[in-house]
Amino acid sequence: MKKQEIKNRDYISWSQYSLYKQSPEEYKRRYIDGEDGYTNEAMEFGKNVAEGLENGSDDIEIETIRLIMPNYPKREFDITEVYKGIKLKGKLDLFNPNKKIIGEIKTGKQKWTQERADKHGQLKFYNLLCLARYKTMAKEINLYWFETDNSEEEIKLTGKHKVFKVNHRLSDILLFFSDVKIVNNKIEKLRLKYAKRNL
């Protein structure tokens, strides 16, 4: 990512928001200084699964997931919308625009629970995008968790999976947006500082 692209970035995404919340210093390193982002084997595995589902794969485990998953008209669906003056951008794993149904795929050894799924900020961010574009929250949000075994040299799917129907109230999404707005303002100050430094 070129520094000019970073400086001109005029939107906030889930990855920007979540990284800034975890560490403003790490955000600056990646999004302001343009250094490579952190990654690990589990993250790469999840990325490979997503790409395999999007483009097709010879991997029998990925194709098994494809058979399990219900059909969504859109995969890797991009949404960019302005909501109350804040430009939001996201990419939904799975989406049915007509029925307003969001699907999110997660892999990993850490077990998901209903409470964790309901509180997960990424799904709130995606519901906020749905509200911004369609003037209504998603009618349904499904989180599909596929368990992995990380104990061997290679990460593998265990064959266990679970589906969580995520529950949000409008008040949850509006409260979440309040925090997105605060974080976006802090990020804008960082960008302004970067711009002045490089005049």
PDB file of N, CA and C in Angstrom, residues 95-174:
ATOM      1  N   PHE A  95     -23.991 -12.363   1.195  1.00  0.00           N
ATOM      2  CA  PHE A  95     -25.072 -11.379   1.326  1.00  0.00           C
ATOM      3  C   PHE A  95     -26.195 -11.692   0.352  1.00  0.00           C
ATOM      4  N   ASN A  96     -27.416 -11.528   0.841  1.00  0.00           N
ATOM      5  CA  ASN A  96     -28.611 -11.590   0.006  1.00  0.00           C
ATOM      6  C   ASN A  96     -29.235 -10.202   0.029  1.00  0.00           C
ATOM      7  N   PRO A  97     -28.986  -9.381  -1.009  1.00  0.00           N
ATOM      8  CA  PRO A  97     -29.477  -7.997  -1.005  1.00  0.00           C
ATOM      9  C   PRO A  97     -30.995  -7.888  -0.956  1.00  0.00           C
ATOM     10  N   ASN A  98     -31.698  -8.805  -1.608  1.00  0.00           N
ATOM     11  CA  ASN A  98     -33.154  -8.730  -1.648  1.00  0.00           C
ATOM     12  C   ASN A  98     -33.779  -9.017  -0.285  1.00  0.00           C
ATOM     13  N   LYS A  99     -33.259 -10.020   0.388  1.00  0.00           N
ATOM     14  CA  LYS A  99     -33.808 -10.410   1.687  1.00  0.00           C
ATOM     15  C   LYS A  99     -33.081  -9.762   2.864  1.00  0.00           C
ATOM     16  N   LYS A 100     -31.990  -9.037   2.562  1.00  0.00           N
ATOM     17  CA  LYS A 100     -31.177  -8.368   3.590  1.00  0.00           C
ATOM     18  C   LYS A 100     -30.662  -9.388   4.619  1.00  0.00           C
ATOM     19  N   ILE A 101     -30.032 -10.440   4.119  1.00  0.00           N
ATOM     20  CA  ILE A 101     -29.453 -11.472   4.977  1.00  0.00           C
ATOM     21  C   ILE A 101     -27.933 -11.443   4.823  1.00  0.00           C
ATOM     22  N   ILE A 102     -27.234 -11.306   5.950  1.00  0.00           N
ATOM     23  CA  ILE A 102     -25.774 -11.265   5.977  1.00  0.00           C
ATOM     24  C   ILE A 102     -25.249 -12.603   6.492  1.00  0.00           C
ATOM     25  N   GLY A 103     -24.208 -13.103   5.836  1.00  0.00           N
ATOM     26  CA  GLY A 103     -23.536 -14.305   6.307  1.00  0.00           C
ATOM     27  C   GLY A 103     -22.060 -14.032   6.508  1.00  0.00           C
ATOM     28  N   GLU A 104     -21.498 -14.512   7.601  1.00  0.00           N
ATOM     29  CA  GLU A 104     -20.077 -14.330   7.900  1.00  0.00           C
ATOM     30  C   GLU A 104     -19.473 -15.687   8.230  1.00  0.00           C
ATOM     31  N   ILE A 105     -18.337 -15.992   7.614  1.00  0.00           N
ATOM     32  CA  ILE A 105     -17.657 -17.267   7.833  1.00  0.00           C
ATOM     33  C   ILE A 105     -16.448 -17.054   8.732  1.00  0.00           C
ATOM     34  N   LYS A 106     -16.349 -17.858   9.777  1.00  0.00           N
ATOM     35  CA  LYS A 106     -15.212 -17.812  10.680  1.00  0.00           C
ATOM     36  C   LYS A 106     -14.603 -19.204  10.801  1.00  0.00           C
ATOM     37  N   THR A 107     -13.278 -19.256  10.800  1.00  0.00           N
ATOM     38  CA  THR A 107     -12.572 -20.498  11.088  1.00  0.00           C
ATOM     39  C   THR A 107     -11.680 -20.253  12.295  1.00  0.00           C
ATOM     40  N   GLY A 108     -11.340 -21.307  13.004  1.00  0.00           N
ATOM     41  CA  GLY A 108     -10.443 -21.154  14.150  1.00  0.00           C
ATOM     42  C   GLY A 108     -10.723 -22.173  15.229  1.00  0.00           C
ATOM     43  N   LYS A 109      -9.764 -22.294  16.149  1.00  0.00           N
ATOM     44  CA  LYS A 109      -9.916 -23.262  17.239  1.00  0.00           C
ATOM     45  C   LYS A 109     -10.694 -22.679  18.420  1.00  0.00           C
ATOM     46  N   GLN A 110     -10.672 -21.340  18.563  1.00  0.00           N
ATOM     47  CA  GLN A 110     -11.402 -20.714  19.668  1.00  0.00           C
ATOM     48  C   GLN A 110     -12.898 -20.839  19.428  1.00  0.00           C
ATOM     49  N   LYS A 111     -13.575 -21.408  20.395  1.00  0.00           N
ATOM     50  CA  LYS A 111     -14.995 -21.706  20.222  1.00  0.00           C
ATOM     51  C   LYS A 111     -15.828 -20.422  20.236  1.00  0.00           C
ATOM     52  N   TRP A 112     -16.779 -20.390  19.326  1.00  0.00           N
ATOM     53  CA  TRP A 112     -17.737 -19.297  19.295  1.00  0.00           C
ATOM     54  C   TRP A 112     -18.943 -19.671  20.143  1.00  0.00           C
ATOM     55  N   THR A 113     -19.527 -18.666  20.790  1.00  0.00           N
ATOM     56  CA  THR A 113     -20.756 -18.833  21.555  1.00  0.00           C
ATOM     57  C   THR A 113     -21.779 -17.838  21.021  1.00  0.00           C
ATOM     58  N   GLN A 114     -23.028 -18.004  21.405  1.00  0.00           N
ATOM     59  CA  GLN A 114     -24.059 -17.062  20.979  1.00  0.00           C
ATOM     60  C   GLN A 114     -23.749 -15.658  21.473  1.00  0.00           C
ATOM     61  N   GLU A 115     -23.298 -15.557  22.724  1.00  0.00           N
ATOM     62  CA  GLU A 115     -22.982 -14.239  23.296  1.00  0.00           C
ATOM     63  C   GLU A 115     -21.847 -13.567  22.517  1.00  0.00           C
ATOM     64  N   ARG A 116     -20.810 -14.331  22.213  1.00  0.00           N
ATOM     65  CA  ARG A 116     -19.681 -13.779  21.461  1.00  0.00           C
ATOM     66  C   ARG A 116     -20.117 -13.319  20.078  1.00  0.00           C
ATOM     67  N   ALA A 117     -20.955 -14.115  19.424  1.00  0.00           N
ATOM     68  CA  ALA A 117     -21.438 -13.751  18.087  1.00  0.00           C
ATOM     69  C   ALA A 117     -22.278 -12.475  18.135  1.00  0.00           C
ATOM     70  N   ASP A 118     -23.166 -12.371  19.136  1.00  0.00           N
ATOM     71  CA  ASP A 118     -24.041 -11.197  19.256  1.00  0.00           C
ATOM     72  C   ASP A 118     -23.247  -9.920  19.517  1.00  0.00           C
ATOM     73  N   LYS A 119     -22.122 -10.051  20.243  1.00  0.00           N
ATOM     74  CA  LYS A 119     -21.339  -8.874  20.628  1.00  0.00           C
ATOM     75  C   LYS A 119     -20.244  -8.527  19.628  1.00  0.00           C
ATOM     76  N   HIS A 120     -20.005  -9.406  18.669  1.00  0.00           N
ATOM     77  CA  HIS A 120     -18.871  -9.209  17.766  1.00  0.00           C
ATOM     78  C   HIS A 120     -19.034  -7.924  16.946  1.00  0.00           C
ATOM     79  N   GLY A 121     -18.040  -7.044  17.046  1.00  0.00           N
ATOM     80  CA  GLY A 121     -18.126  -5.739  16.407  1.00  0.00           C
ATOM     81  C   GLY A 121     -18.175  -5.779  14.895  1.00  0.00           C
ATOM     82  N   GLN A 122     -17.537  -6.766  14.286  1.00  0.00           N
ATOM     83  CA  GLN A 122     -17.530  -6.846  12.827  1.00  0.00           C
ATOM     84  C   GLN A 122     -18.939  -6.986  12.268  1.00  0.00           C
ATOM     85  N   LEU A 123     -19.757  -7.790  12.929  1.00  0.00           N
ATOM     86  CA  LEU A 123     -21.126  -7.981  12.457  1.00  0.00           C
ATOM     87  C   LEU A 123     -21.981  -6.742  12.725  1.00  0.00           C
ATOM     88  N   LYS A 124     -21.679  -6.030  13.786  1.00  0.00           N
ATOM     89  CA  LYS A 124     -22.358  -4.747  14.021  1.00  0.00           C
ATOM     90  C   LYS A 124     -21.979  -3.750  12.928  1.00  0.00           C
ATOM     91  N   PHE A 125     -20.701  -3.764  12.535  1.00  0.00           N
ATOM     92  CA  PHE A 125     -20.244  -2.863  11.469  1.00  0.00           C
ATOM     93  C   PHE A 125     -20.980  -3.181  10.165  1.00  0.00           C
ATOM     94  N   TYR A 126     -21.119  -4.458   9.850  1.00  0.00           N
ATOM     95  CA  TYR A 126     -21.810  -4.854   8.621  1.00  0.00           C
ATOM     96  C   TYR A 126     -23.299  -4.520   8.686  1.00  0.00           C
ATOM     97  N   ASN A 127     -23.891  -4.655   9.853  1.00  0.00           N
ATOM     98  CA  ASN A 127     -25.300  -4.286  10.010  1.00  0.00           C
ATOM     99  C   ASN A 127     -25.464  -2.775   9.857  1.00  0.00           C
ATOM    100  N   LEU A 128     -24.477  -2.027  10.329  1.00  0.00           N
ATOM    101  CA  LEU A 128     -24.479  -0.576  10.155  1.00  0.00           C
ATOM    102  C   LEU A 128     -24.410  -0.210   8.674  1.00  0.00           C
ATOM    103  N   LEU A 129     -23.596  -0.934   7.913  1.00  0.00           N
ATOM    104  CA  LEU A 129     -23.527  -0.717   6.465  1.00  0.00           C
ATOM    105  C   LEU A 129     -24.869  -1.000   5.798  1.00  0.00           C
ATOM    106  N   CYS A 130     -25.528  -2.056   6.250  1.00  0.00           N
ATOM    107  CA  CYS A 130     -26.849  -2.394   5.709  1.00  0.00           C
ATOM    108  C   CYS A 130     -27.843  -1.277   6.014  1.00  0.00           C
ATOM    109  N   LEU A 131     -27.792  -0.766   7.232  1.00  0.00           N
ATOM    110  CA  LEU A 131     -28.668   0.339   7.633  1.00  0.00           C
ATOM    111  C   LEU A 131     -28.386   1.583   6.801  1.00  0.00           C
ATOM    112  N   ALA A 132     -27.102   1.852   6.545  1.00  0.00           N
ATOM    113  CA  ALA A 132     -26.722   3.033   5.765  1.00  0.00           C
ATOM    114  C   ALA A 132     -27.223   2.938   4.325  1.00  0.00           C
ATOM    115  N   ARG A 133     -27.114   1.771   3.723  1.00  0.00           N
ATOM    116  CA  ARG A 133     -27.496   1.633   2.314  1.00  0.00           C
ATOM    117  C   ARG A 133     -28.999   1.466   2.119  1.00  0.00           C
ATOM    118  N   TYR A 134     -29.610   0.617   2.949  1.00  0.00           N
ATOM    119  CA  TYR A 134     -31.004   0.227   2.692  1.00  0.00           C
ATOM    120  C   TYR A 134     -32.003   0.877   3.649  1.00  0.00           C
ATOM    121  N   LYS A 135     -31.493   1.700   4.572  1.00  0.00           N
ATOM    122  CA  LYS A 135     -32.348   2.379   5.558  1.00  0.00           C
ATOM    123  C   LYS A 135     -33.074   1.389   6.479  1.00  0.00           C
ATOM    124  N   THR A 136     -32.546   0.202   6.573  1.00  0.00           N
ATOM    125  CA  THR A 136     -33.084  -0.812   7.476  1.00  0.00           C
ATOM    126  C   THR A 136     -31.959  -1.750   7.879  1.00  0.00           C
ATOM    127  N   MET A 137     -32.030  -2.278   9.083  1.00  0.00           N
ATOM    128  CA  MET A 137     -31.032  -3.250   9.505  1.00  0.00           C
ATOM    129  C   MET A 137     -31.248  -4.563   8.759  1.00  0.00           C
ATOM    130  N   ALA A 138     -30.242  -5.427   8.811  1.00  0.00           N
ATOM    131  CA  ALA A 138     -30.364  -6.753   8.204  1.00  0.00           C
ATOM    132  C   ALA A 138     -31.519  -7.510   8.851  1.00  0.00           C
ATOM    133  N   LYS A 139     -32.253  -8.238   8.041  1.00  0.00           N
ATOM    134  CA  LYS A 139     -33.361  -9.045   8.559  1.00  0.00           C
ATOM    135  C   LYS A 139     -32.840 -10.291   9.270  1.00  0.00           C
ATOM    136  N   GLU A 140     -31.629 -10.703   8.873  1.00  0.00           N
ATOM    137  CA  GLU A 140     -31.042 -11.913   9.464  1.00  0.00           C
ATOM    138  C   GLU A 140     -29.524 -11.841   9.304  1.00  0.00           C
ATOM    139  N   ILE A 141     -28.805 -12.244  10.347  1.00  0.00           N
ATOM    140  CA  ILE A 141     -27.343 -12.333  10.280  1.00  0.00           C
ATOM    141  C   ILE A 141     -26.941 -13.710  10.786  1.00  0.00           C
ATOM    142  N   ASN A 142     -26.190 -14.428   9.962  1.00  0.00           N
ATOM    143  CA  ASN A 142     -25.744 -15.764  10.329  1.00  0.00           C
ATOM    144  C   ASN A 142     -24.226 -15.820  10.374  1.00  0.00           C
ATOM    145  N   LEU A 143     -23.697 -16.304  11.492  1.00  0.00           N
ATOM    146  CA  LEU A 143     -22.263 -16.530  11.610  1.00  0.00           C
ATOM    147  C   LEU A 143     -22.020 -18.032  11.526  1.00  0.00           C
ATOM    148  N   TYR A 144     -21.212 -18.434  10.553  1.00  0.00           N
ATOM    149  CA  TYR A 144     -20.897 -19.846  10.335  1.00  0.00           C
ATOM    150  C   TYR A 144     -19.483 -20.098  10.846  1.00  0.00           C
ATOM    151  N   TRP A 145     -19.380 -20.891  11.908  1.00  0.00           N
ATOM    152  CA  TRP A 145     -18.065 -21.179  12.490  1.00  0.00           C
ATOM    153  C   TRP A 145     -17.646 -22.597  12.145  1.00  0.00           C
ATOM    154  N   PHE A 146     -16.459 -22.707  11.549  1.00  0.00           N
ATOM    155  CA  PHE A 146     -15.872 -23.995  11.213  1.00  0.00           C
ATOM    156  C   PHE A 146     -14.623 -24.188  12.068  1.00  0.00           C
ATOM    157  N   GLU A 147     -14.678 -25.173  12.950  1.00  0.00           N
ATOM    158  CA  GLU A 147     -13.589 -25.391  13.907  1.00  0.00           C
ATOM    159  C   GLU A 147     -12.332 -25.915  13.207  1.00  0.00           C
ATOM    160  N   THR A 148     -11.174 -25.466  13.692  1.00  0.00           N
ATOM    161  CA  THR A 148      -9.907 -25.970  13.160  1.00  0.00           C
ATOM    162  C   THR A 148      -9.100 -26.624  14.264  1.00  0.00           C
ATOM    163  N   ASP A 149      -8.209 -27.507  13.857  1.00  0.00           N
ATOM    164  CA  ASP A 149      -7.240 -28.143  14.750  1.00  0.00           C
ATOM    165  C   ASP A 149      -5.880 -27.556  14.422  1.00  0.00           C
ATOM    166  N   ASN A 150      -5.305 -26.841  15.387  1.00  0.00           N
ATOM    167  CA  ASN A 150      -4.027 -26.163  15.176  1.00  0.00           C
ATOM    168  C   ASN A 150      -2.878 -26.900  15.860  1.00  0.00           C
ATOM    169  N   SER A 151      -3.112 -28.123  16.305  1.00  0.00           N
ATOM    170  CA  SER A 151      -2.112 -28.828  17.113  1.00  0.00           C
ATOM    171  C   SER A 151      -1.001 -29.450  16.278  1.00  0.00           C
ATOM    172  N   GLU A 152      -1.276 -29.725  15.012  1.00  0.00           N
ATOM    173  CA  GLU A 152      -0.267 -30.328  14.144  1.00  0.00           C
ATOM    174  C   GLU A 152       0.511 -29.235  13.407  1.00  0.00           C
ATOM    175  N   GLU A 153       1.427 -29.668  12.540  1.00  0.00           N
ATOM    176  CA  GLU A 153       2.224 -28.708  11.773  1.00  0.00           C
ATOM    177  C   GLU A 153       1.349 -27.890  10.824  1.00  0.00           C
ATOM    178  N   GLU A 154       0.250 -28.482  10.390  1.00  0.00           N
ATOM    179  CA  GLU A 154      -0.636 -27.824   9.432  1.00  0.00           C
ATOM    180  C   GLU A 154      -2.027 -27.660  10.040  1.00  0.00           C
ATOM    181  N   ILE A 155      -2.612 -26.476   9.890  1.00  0.00           N
ATOM    182  CA  ILE A 155      -3.963 -26.236  10.390  1.00  0.00           C
ATOM    183  C   ILE A 155      -4.959 -26.991   9.519  1.00  0.00           C
ATOM    184  N   LYS A 156      -5.895 -27.678  10.173  1.00  0.00           N
ATOM    185  CA  LYS A 156      -6.900 -28.443   9.442  1.00  0.00           C
ATOM    186  C   LYS A 156      -8.280 -28.220  10.046  1.00  0.00           C
ATOM    187  N   LEU A 157      -9.286 -28.337   9.216  1.00  0.00           N
ATOM    188  CA  LEU A 157     -10.661 -28.293   9.688  1.00  0.00           C
ATOM    189  C   LEU A 157     -10.976 -29.605  10.395  1.00  0.00           C
ATOM    190  N   THR A 158     -11.706 -29.527  11.511  1.00  0.00           N
ATOM    191  CA  THR A 158     -12.041 -30.740  12.267  1.00  0.00           C
ATOM    192  C   THR A 158     -13.306 -31.418  11.743  1.00  0.00           C
ATOM    193  N   GLY A 159     -14.080 -30.698  10.933  1.00  0.00           N
ATOM    194  CA  GLY A 159     -15.362 -31.218  10.466  1.00  0.00           C
ATOM    195  C   GLY A 159     -16.524 -30.727  11.307  1.00  0.00           C
ATOM    196  N   LYS A 160     -16.221 -30.118  12.469  1.00  0.00           N
ATOM    197  CA  LYS A 160     -17.271 -29.568  13.322  1.00  0.00           C
ATOM    198  C   LYS A 160     -17.607 -28.150  12.878  1.00  0.00           C
ATOM    199  N   HIS A 161     -18.879 -27.835  12.861  1.00  0.00           N
ATOM    200  CA  HIS A 161     -19.286 -26.482  12.525  1.00  0.00           C
ATOM    201  C   HIS A 161     -20.566 -26.131  13.278  1.00  0.00           C
ATOM    202  N   LYS A 162     -20.788 -24.841  13.397  1.00  0.00           N
ATOM    203  CA  LYS A 162     -21.968 -24.367  14.111  1.00  0.00           C
ATOM    204  C   LYS A 162     -22.439 -23.066  13.476  1.00  0.00           C
ATOM    205  N   VAL A 163     -23.749 -22.851  13.504  1.00  0.00           N
ATOM    206  CA  VAL A 163     -24.342 -21.633  12.952  1.00  0.00           C
ATOM    207  C   VAL A 163     -24.981 -20.838  14.085  1.00  0.00           C
ATOM    208  N   PHE A 164     -24.665 -19.549  14.144  1.00  0.00           N
ATOM    209  CA  PHE A 164     -25.257 -18.660  15.141  1.00  0.00           C
ATOM    210  C   PHE A 164     -26.093 -17.604  14.440  1.00  0.00           C
ATOM    211  N   LYS A 165     -27.347 -17.475  14.842  1.00  0.00           N
ATOM    212  CA  LYS A 165     -28.197 -16.396  14.339  1.00  0.00           C
ATOM    213  C   LYS A 165     -27.993 -15.200  15.258  1.00  0.00           C
ATOM    214  N   VAL A 166     -27.374 -14.177  14.711  1.00  0.00           N
ATOM    215  CA  VAL A 166     -26.947 -13.025  15.506  1.00  0.00           C
ATOM    216  C   VAL A 166     -28.112 -12.069  15.735  1.00  0.00           C
ATOM    217  N   ASN A 167     -28.196 -11.560  16.958  1.00  0.00           N
ATOM    218  CA  ASN A 167     -29.292 -10.665  17.345  1.00  0.00           C
ATOM    219  C   ASN A 167     -28.762  -9.270  17.664  1.00  0.00           C
ATOM    220  N   HIS A 168     -29.267  -8.274  16.940  1.00  0.00           N
ATOM    221  CA  HIS A 168     -28.945  -6.870  17.203  1.00  0.00           C
ATOM    222  C   HIS A 168     -30.241  -6.078  17.351  1.00  0.00           C
ATOM    223  N   ARG A 169     -30.223  -5.137  18.272  1.00  0.00           N
ATOM    224  CA  ARG A 169     -31.289  -4.144  18.345  1.00  0.00           C
ATOM    225  C   ARG A 169     -30.784  -2.867  17.671  1.00  0.00           C
ATOM    226  N   LEU A 170     -31.700  -2.024  17.238  1.00  0.00           N
ATOM    227  CA  LEU A 170     -31.295  -0.763  16.617  1.00  0.00           C
ATOM    228  C   LEU A 170     -30.425   0.045  17.572  1.00  0.00           C
ATOM    229  N   SER A 171     -30.752   0.016  18.864  1.00  0.00           N
ATOM    230  CA  SER A 171     -29.966   0.757  19.855  1.00  0.00           C
ATOM    231  C   SER A 171     -28.525   0.242  19.918  1.00  0.00           C
ATOM    232  N   ASP A 172     -28.324  -1.069  19.703  1.00  0.00           N
ATOM    233  CA  ASP A 172     -26.965  -1.636  19.680  1.00  0.00           C
ATOM    234  C   ASP A 172     -26.156  -1.038  18.536  1.00  0.00           C
ATOM    235  N   ILE A 173     -26.786  -0.938  17.379  1.00  0.00           N
ATOM    236  CA  ILE A 173     -26.090  -0.444  16.192  1.00  0.00           C
ATOM    237  C   ILE A 173     -25.803   1.052  16.298  1.00  0.00           C
ATOM    238  N   LEU A 174     -26.739   1.806  16.820  1.00  0.00           N
ATOM    239  CA  LEU A 174     -26.526   3.249  16.962  1.00  0.00           C
ATOM    240  C   LEU A 174     -25.452   3.550  18.002  1.00  0.00           C
TER     241      LEU A 174
END
